[in-house]
GROMACS .gro file of C-alpha atoms in nm:
model
  338
    1MET     CA    1   3.675  15.801 -16.062
    2ASN     CA    2   3.999  15.992 -16.121
    3GLU     CA    3   4.037  15.886 -16.552
    4SER     CA    4   4.412  15.957 -16.557
    5THR     CA    5   4.672  15.718 -16.390
    6THR     CA    6   4.886  15.987 -16.265
    7MET     CA    7   4.881  16.304 -16.031
    8ARG     CA    8   5.085  16.578 -15.912
    9ALA     CA    9   5.243  16.568 -15.569
   10VAL     CA   10   5.492  16.689 -15.320
   11ALA     CA   11   5.744  16.493 -15.196
   12TYR     CA   12   6.122  16.498 -15.080
   13ARG     CA   13   6.398  16.283 -15.125
   14ARG     CA   14   6.632  16.327 -14.839
   15PRO     CA   15   6.670  16.567 -14.515
   16LEU     CA   16   6.743  16.920 -14.618
   17PRO     CA   17   6.704  17.269 -14.479
   18ILE     CA   18   6.374  17.413 -14.558
   19SER     CA   19   6.555  17.717 -14.759
   20ASP     CA   20   6.680  17.430 -14.974
   21PRO     CA   21   6.439  17.427 -15.322
   22ALA     CA   22   6.484  17.042 -15.294
   23ALA     CA   23   6.405  17.020 -14.937
   24LEU     CA   24   6.040  16.957 -15.108
   25GLU     CA   25   5.988  16.887 -15.453
   26ASP     CA   26   5.700  16.878 -15.695
   27VAL     CA   27   5.646  16.514 -15.852
   28GLU     CA   28   5.440  16.324 -16.097
   29LEU     CA   29   5.325  15.980 -15.950
   30PRO     CA   30   5.095  15.725 -15.971
   31VAL     CA   31   4.713  15.752 -15.857
   32PRO     CA   32   4.673  15.505 -15.548
   33GLU     CA   33   4.450  15.209 -15.588
   34PRO     CA   34   4.228  15.158 -15.272
   35GLY     CA   35   4.273  14.837 -15.068
   36PRO     CA   36   3.944  14.679 -14.933
   37ARG     CA   37   3.867  14.924 -14.641
   38ASP     CA   38   3.998  15.242 -14.849
   39LEU     CA   39   3.871  15.550 -14.954
   40LEU     CA   40   4.019  15.686 -15.293
   41VAL     CA   41   4.025  16.065 -15.194
   42ARG     CA   42   4.055  16.395 -15.432
   43VAL     CA   43   4.221  16.620 -15.200
   44GLU     CA   44   4.097  16.987 -15.199
   45ALA     CA   45   4.298  17.105 -14.899
   46VAL     CA   46   4.542  16.996 -14.658
   47SER     CA   47   4.687  17.145 -14.330
   48VAL     CA   48   5.078  17.119 -14.193
   49ASN     CA   49   5.129  17.007 -13.865
   50PRO     CA   50   5.467  16.963 -13.655
   51VAL     CA   51   5.500  16.612 -13.767
   52ASP     CA   52   5.558  16.709 -14.137
   53VAL     CA   53   5.870  16.911 -14.020
   54LYS     CA   54   5.966  16.630 -13.803
   55VAL     CA   55   5.933  16.391 -14.055
   56ARG     CA   56   6.120  16.577 -14.340
   57ALA     CA   57   6.377  16.692 -14.089
   58GLY     CA   58   6.464  16.337 -13.938
   59VAL     CA   59   6.328  16.045 -14.163
   60ASP     CA   60   6.585  16.012 -14.480
   61PRO     CA   61   6.391  15.793 -14.751
   62GLY     CA   62   6.699  15.737 -14.935
   63GLY     CA   63   6.646  15.905 -15.242
   64ARG     CA   64   6.322  15.814 -15.311
   65PRO     CA   65   6.038  16.048 -15.317
   66LYS     CA   66   5.824  16.038 -14.980
   67VAL     CA   67   5.501  16.242 -14.953
   68LEU     CA   68   5.414  16.402 -14.648
   69GLY     CA   69   5.078  16.538 -14.532
   70TYR     CA   70   4.872  16.422 -14.209
   71ASP     CA   71   4.559  16.632 -14.260
   72ALA     CA   72   4.310  16.635 -14.567
   73ALA     CA   73   3.976  16.710 -14.668
   74GLY     CA   74   3.839  16.622 -15.019
   75VAL     CA   75   3.592  16.414 -15.181
   76VAL     CA   76   3.578  16.046 -15.223
   77THR     CA   77   3.610  15.947 -15.581
   78ALA     CA   78   3.628  15.553 -15.541
   79VAL     CA   79   3.597  15.263 -15.261
   80GLY     CA   80   3.702  14.981 -15.185
   81ASP     CA   81   3.505  14.645 -15.170
   82GLU     CA   82   3.472  14.615 -14.802
   83VAL     CA   83   3.394  14.995 -14.726
   84THR     CA   84   3.051  15.028 -14.563
   85LEU     CA   85   3.087  15.360 -14.373
   86PHE     CA   86   3.114  15.587 -14.740
   87ARG     CA   87   3.021  15.612 -15.101
   88THR     CA   88   3.158  15.805 -15.394
   89GLY     CA   89   3.096  16.172 -15.380
   90ASP     CA   90   3.095  16.203 -14.986
   91GLU     CA   91   3.319  16.486 -14.873
   92VAL     CA   92   3.517  16.393 -14.590
   93TYR     CA   93   3.822  16.501 -14.358
   94TYR     CA   94   4.100  16.281 -14.184
   95ALA     CA   95   4.436  16.256 -14.097
   96GLY     CA   96   4.609  15.953 -14.228
   97SER     CA   97   4.856  15.723 -14.106
   98LEU     CA   98   5.243  15.757 -14.074
   99ASP     CA   99   5.311  15.420 -14.263
  100ARG     CA  100   5.152  15.539 -14.583
  101PRO     CA  101   5.191  15.779 -14.831
  102GLY     CA  102   5.091  16.144 -14.715
  103THR     CA  103   4.792  16.365 -14.817
  104ASN     CA  104   5.020  16.652 -15.014
  105ALA     CA  105   4.914  16.480 -15.359
  106GLN     CA  106   4.594  16.535 -15.570
  107TYR     CA  107   4.456  16.169 -15.501
  108HIS     CA  108   4.512  15.955 -15.157
  109VAL     CA  109   4.377  15.620 -15.001
  110VAL     CA  110   4.284  15.631 -14.631
  111ASP     CA  111   4.125  15.333 -14.427
  112GLU     CA  112   3.753  15.448 -14.407
  113ARG     CA  113   3.777  15.392 -13.996
  114ILE     CA  114   4.006  15.650 -13.965
  115THR     CA  115   3.787  15.881 -14.180
  116GLY     CA  116   3.474  16.122 -14.098
  117HIS     CA  117   3.219  16.298 -14.291
  118LYS     CA  118   3.367  16.655 -14.345
  119PRO     CA  119   3.153  16.924 -14.156
  120PRO     CA  120   2.885  17.033 -14.413
  121GLY     CA  121   2.908  17.381 -14.287
  122LEU     CA  122   3.261  17.409 -14.343
  123THR     CA  123   3.451  17.466 -14.639
  124PHE     CA  124   3.739  17.232 -14.727
  125ALA     CA  125   3.992  17.453 -14.597
  126GLN     CA  126   3.807  17.487 -14.276
  127ALA     CA  127   3.773  17.121 -14.207
  128ALA     CA  128   4.125  17.039 -14.321
  129ALA     CA  129   4.261  17.235 -14.030
  130LEU     CA  130   4.092  16.986 -13.790
  131PRO     CA  131   4.146  16.604 -13.780
  132LEU     CA  132   4.510  16.519 -13.622
  133THR     CA  133   4.466  16.817 -13.356
  134ALA     CA  134   4.096  16.685 -13.315
  135ILE     CA  135   4.164  16.325 -13.272
  136THR     CA  136   4.472  16.400 -13.013
  137ALA     CA  137   4.285  16.650 -12.813
  138TYR     CA  138   3.967  16.383 -12.794
  139GLU     CA  139   4.188  16.093 -12.710
  140SER     CA  140   4.363  16.274 -12.475
  141LEU     CA  141   4.079  16.406 -12.258
  142PHE     CA  142   3.869  16.049 -12.290
  143GLU     CA  143   4.122  15.778 -12.360
  144ARG     CA  144   4.408  15.898 -12.138
  145PHE     CA  145   4.242  16.141 -11.866
  146LYS     CA  146   3.915  15.928 -11.906
  147LEU     CA  147   3.689  16.234 -11.825
  148ASN     CA  148   3.328  16.268 -11.883
  149ARG     CA  149   3.069  16.543 -11.867
  150GLU     CA  150   3.055  16.530 -11.491
  151SER     CA  151   3.443  16.572 -11.452
  152THR     CA  152   3.575  16.845 -11.229
  153GLY     CA  153   3.923  16.989 -11.162
  154THR     CA  154   4.151  17.217 -11.340
  155LEU     CA  155   4.289  17.137 -11.666
  156LEU     CA  156   4.622  17.304 -11.761
  157VAL     CA  157   4.675  17.342 -12.157
  158LEU     CA  158   5.011  17.410 -12.268
  159SER     CA  159   5.081  17.595 -12.578
  160GLY     CA  160   4.710  17.730 -12.584
  161ALA     CA  161   4.752  17.863 -12.899
  162GLY     CA  162   4.892  17.606 -13.077
  163GLY     CA  163   4.658  17.336 -13.322
  164VAL     CA  164   4.655  17.079 -13.039
  165GLY     CA  165   4.614  17.336 -12.751
  166SER     CA  166   4.352  17.539 -12.964
  167MET     CA  167   4.141  17.196 -13.004
  168MET     CA  168   4.159  17.096 -12.632
  169ILE     CA  169   4.035  17.401 -12.515
  170GLN     CA  170   3.743  17.395 -12.723
  171LEU     CA  171   3.639  17.032 -12.661
  172ALA     CA  172   3.697  17.057 -12.291
  173ARG     CA  173   3.496  17.335 -12.276
  174ALA     CA  174   3.232  17.162 -12.494
  175LEU     CA  175   3.230  16.773 -12.336
  176THR     CA  176   3.354  16.855 -11.953
  177PRO     CA  177   3.184  17.175 -11.911
  178GLN     CA  178   3.231  17.142 -11.504
  179GLN     CA  179   3.606  17.147 -11.562
  180THR     CA  180   3.835  17.490 -11.542
  181VAL     CA  181   4.061  17.551 -11.818
  182ILE     CA  182   4.388  17.738 -11.841
  183ALA     CA  183   4.589  17.812 -12.129
  184THR     CA  184   4.953  17.919 -12.173
  185ALA     CA  185   5.004  18.216 -12.398
  186SER     CA  186   5.257  18.487 -12.400
  187ARG     CA  187   5.206  18.725 -12.662
  188PRO     CA  188   4.870  18.962 -12.669
  189GLU     CA  189   4.761  18.807 -12.981
  190SER     CA  190   4.776  18.433 -12.863
  191ARG     CA  191   4.631  18.546 -12.493
  192ASP     CA  192   4.323  18.671 -12.713
  193TRP     CA  193   4.308  18.362 -12.938
  194VAL     CA  194   4.314  18.113 -12.631
  195LEU     CA  195   4.041  18.358 -12.448
  196GLY     CA  196   3.816  18.339 -12.746
  197LEU     CA  197   3.853  17.956 -12.766
  198GLY     CA  198   3.695  17.920 -12.396
  199ALA     CA  199   4.030  17.948 -12.167
  200HIS     CA  200   3.893  18.053 -11.817
  201GLN     CA  201   4.209  18.188 -11.747
  202VAL     CA  202   4.534  18.230 -11.927
  203ALA     CA  203   4.886  18.187 -11.790
  204ASP     CA  204   5.253  18.206 -11.909
  205HIS     CA  205   5.447  17.960 -11.988
  206HIS     CA  206   5.806  18.175 -11.977
  207ASP     CA  207   5.750  18.213 -11.577
  208LEU     CA  208   5.488  17.896 -11.574
  209VAL     CA  209   5.492  17.822 -11.179
  210ALA     CA  210   5.436  18.165 -11.065
  211SER     CA  211   5.210  18.234 -11.348
  212VAL     CA  212   4.960  17.921 -11.314
  213ARG     CA  213   4.977  17.980 -10.913
  214ALA     CA  214   4.875  18.313 -10.965
  215VAL     CA  215   4.544  18.208 -11.170
  216ALA     CA  216   4.539  17.862 -10.955
  217PRO     CA  217   4.668  17.864 -10.622
  218ASP     CA  218   4.581  17.515 -10.507
  219GLY     CA  219   4.755  17.368 -10.825
  220VAL     CA  220   4.608  17.188 -11.114
  221ASP     CA  221   4.498  16.832 -11.156
  222ARG     CA  222   4.586  16.784 -11.531
  223ILE     CA  223   4.852  16.892 -11.791
  224LEU     CA  224   4.850  16.859 -12.179
  225SER     CA  225   5.225  16.899 -12.256
  226PRO     CA  226   5.323  16.961 -12.598
  227ASN     CA  227   5.705  16.994 -12.482
  228THR     CA  228   5.781  16.817 -12.206
  229ALA     CA  229   6.166  16.868 -12.178
  230GLY     CA  230   6.278  17.058 -11.877
  231ARG     CA  231   5.910  17.058 -11.737
  232ILE     CA  232   5.876  16.763 -11.522
  233ASP     CA  233   5.987  16.980 -11.204
  234ASP     CA  234   5.759  17.209 -11.278
  235TYR     CA  235   5.491  16.973 -11.356
  236ALA     CA  236   5.538  16.806 -11.009
  237GLU     CA  237   5.535  17.153 -10.844
  238LEU     CA  238   5.199  17.241 -10.981
  239LEU     CA  239   4.999  16.920 -10.978
  240ARG     CA  240   4.778  16.797 -10.687
  241PRO     CA  241   4.834  16.451 -10.548
  242GLY     CA  242   4.716  16.186 -10.786
  243GLY     CA  243   4.707  16.437 -11.083
  244GLU     CA  244   4.780  16.341 -11.444
  245ILE     CA  245   4.997  16.422 -11.737
  246VAL     CA  246   4.934  16.376 -12.116
  247ALA     CA  247   5.263  16.428 -12.303
  248ILE     CA  248   5.248  16.457 -12.702
  249ASP     CA  249   5.606  16.506 -12.807
  250GLU     CA  250   5.931  16.256 -12.770
  251PRO     CA  251   6.172  16.411 -12.525
  252GLU     CA  252   6.481  16.232 -12.508
  253GLY     CA  253   6.625  16.100 -12.195
  254LEU     CA  254   6.319  16.207 -12.000
  255ASP     CA  255   6.321  16.138 -11.610
  256VAL     CA  256   5.983  16.131 -11.454
  257LEU     CA  257   6.076  16.015 -11.113
  258PRO     CA  258   6.002  16.384 -10.933
  259LEU     CA  259   5.620  16.296 -11.003
  260LYS     CA  260   5.677  15.968 -10.771
  261SER     CA  261   5.610  16.127 -10.423
  262LYS     CA  262   5.266  16.290 -10.541
  263SER     CA  263   5.163  15.964 -10.730
  264ILE     CA  264   5.138  16.151 -11.046
  265SER     CA  265   5.046  15.938 -11.388
  266PHE     CA  266   5.230  16.012 -11.699
  267HIS     CA  267   5.056  15.929 -12.030
  268TRP     CA  268   5.174  15.937 -12.356
  269GLU     CA  269   4.912  16.026 -12.653
  270PHE     CA  270   5.010  15.943 -13.015
  271MET     CA  271   4.712  15.981 -13.264
  272PHE     CA  272   4.847  15.750 -13.516
  273THR     CA  273   4.864  15.425 -13.270
  274ARG     CA  274   4.542  15.302 -13.375
  275PRO     CA  275   4.625  15.280 -13.798
  276LEU     CA  276   4.971  15.183 -13.732
  277HIS     CA  277   4.897  14.912 -13.524
  278ASN     CA  278   4.588  14.818 -13.708
  279ALA     CA  279   4.399  14.810 -13.376
  280PRO     CA  280   4.082  14.636 -13.360
  281ASP     CA  281   3.910  14.955 -13.229
  282MET     CA  282   4.042  15.144 -13.529
  283ALA     CA  283   3.669  15.262 -13.627
  284ALA     CA  284   3.675  15.474 -13.278
  285GLN     CA  285   3.862  15.746 -13.474
  286HIS     CA  286   3.577  15.725 -13.749
  287ASP     CA  287   3.335  15.786 -13.450
  288LEU     CA  288   3.543  16.046 -13.309
  289LEU     CA  289   3.559  16.254 -13.627
  290GLU     CA  290   3.175  16.212 -13.662
  291HIS     CA  291   3.138  16.387 -13.290
  292VAL     CA  292   3.340  16.661 -13.368
  293ALA     CA  293   3.160  16.711 -13.720
  294ARG     CA  294   2.839  16.747 -13.519
  295LEU     CA  295   2.998  16.986 -13.250
  296VAL     CA  296   3.079  17.203 -13.516
  297ASP     CA  297   2.748  17.214 -13.692
  298ALA     CA  298   2.622  17.296 -13.354
  299GLY     CA  299   2.855  17.575 -13.307
  300ALA     CA  300   3.036  17.422 -13.004
  301VAL     CA  301   3.372  17.401 -13.205
  302ARG     CA  302   3.498  17.607 -13.463
  303THR     CA  303   3.781  17.576 -13.693
  304THR     CA  304   4.151  17.666 -13.609
  305LEU     CA  305   4.236  17.777 -13.971
  306THR     CA  306   4.386  18.104 -13.921
  307THR     CA  307   4.606  18.103 -14.232
  308GLU     CA  308   4.515  18.001 -14.567
  309LEU     CA  309   4.774  17.953 -14.874
  310GLY     CA  310   4.775  17.818 -15.221
  311PRO     CA  311   4.804  17.642 -15.419
  312ILE     CA  312   4.904  17.296 -15.300
  313ASP     CA  313   5.265  17.267 -15.450
  314ALA     CA  314   5.613  17.273 -15.338
  315ALA     CA  315   5.700  17.654 -15.299
  316THR     CA  316   5.400  17.672 -15.108
  317LEU     CA  317   5.461  17.397 -14.897
  318ARG     CA  318   5.781  17.508 -14.803
  319GLU     CA  319   5.670  17.811 -14.654
  320ALA     CA  320   5.425  17.666 -14.454
  321HIS     CA  321   5.711  17.420 -14.325
  322ARG     CA  322   5.897  17.769 -14.302
  323ARG     CA  323   5.638  17.922 -14.081
  324ILE     CA  324   5.610  17.615 -13.862
  325GLU     CA  325   5.989  17.582 -13.805
  326SER     CA  326   6.003  17.952 -13.693
  327GLY     CA  327   5.757  17.899 -13.410
  328GLY     CA  328   5.474  18.097 -13.262
  329THR     CA  329   5.212  18.022 -13.507
  330ILE     CA  330   4.828  18.073 -13.389
  331GLY     CA  331   4.582  17.803 -13.506
  332LYS     CA  332   4.662  17.612 -13.813
  333ILE     CA  333   4.828  17.667 -14.142
  334VAL     CA  334   4.592  17.522 -14.433
  335ILE     CA  335   4.688  17.484 -14.794
  336SER     CA  336   4.422  17.422 -15.055
  337GLY     CA  337   4.375  17.375 -15.422
  338PHE     CA  338   4.592  17.225 -15.712
   0.00000   0.00000   0.00000
């Protein structure tokens, strides 16, 4: 258990451009107390996701320090009275919840039901790259598309070299082996990345319809869509009748009517749904992360860490946010060590 009553953390007080030194600041905060189902985790590594950037730019905490961070790996230092899945000293990885303080702090509390045991073969940094994107990809495949090991057809993964796309390719290949996976990538390094993860074919999102038709003349059955705005007509063209889309973004004014003539289904995937709404099946995310850890240890899935920075402080996190905002990142950016 941590004996200090305060901890170092990184927070923001109002939305500012990432070039502003006050966009993210080093702060000192009280060490949080775990609730009945919570773990108190000493954070060893965090990763940065587009959601960090979106919240920092769009949510005004009104001058109060708001800590971001939705991926972490670390060591359990205390447990709540009702915890049954973990004990002090366990190494864990998880993605947390939008409605609680984030992981960019020396200590963090997280519900045990959305936490997994860290894959033992990975470093903390390698493990911190995985949770949010693994949960998003896994729920998309098996809860939205409702696939299984016998599922066939063709899956199109947009932004295949991104964090979610990288996990979607790997999990689809490992757990739906009869499905064909096409990933989009435009640069040579991103094409090499998605092929290395197991994509059967690569298409270019800059000319989506023509490039997908070149490798899948009869169209596709499913699309993972991280950037849906302006794409619905393309999706309607590429999907076969009865096809499906899972979207993970939030485009304004989205018109899905072009999908009707082919009876195409449109699903939302939001990996924070269970913790935000205290869903009765919250522990499904614990089970999911345990499954992913086993896949990692079996060599069927690998970390998507491509850039490791340090230490975990405001200057380093500002640099990570800047890289995310610039676009074109491959895999995940991870920051380790206080």
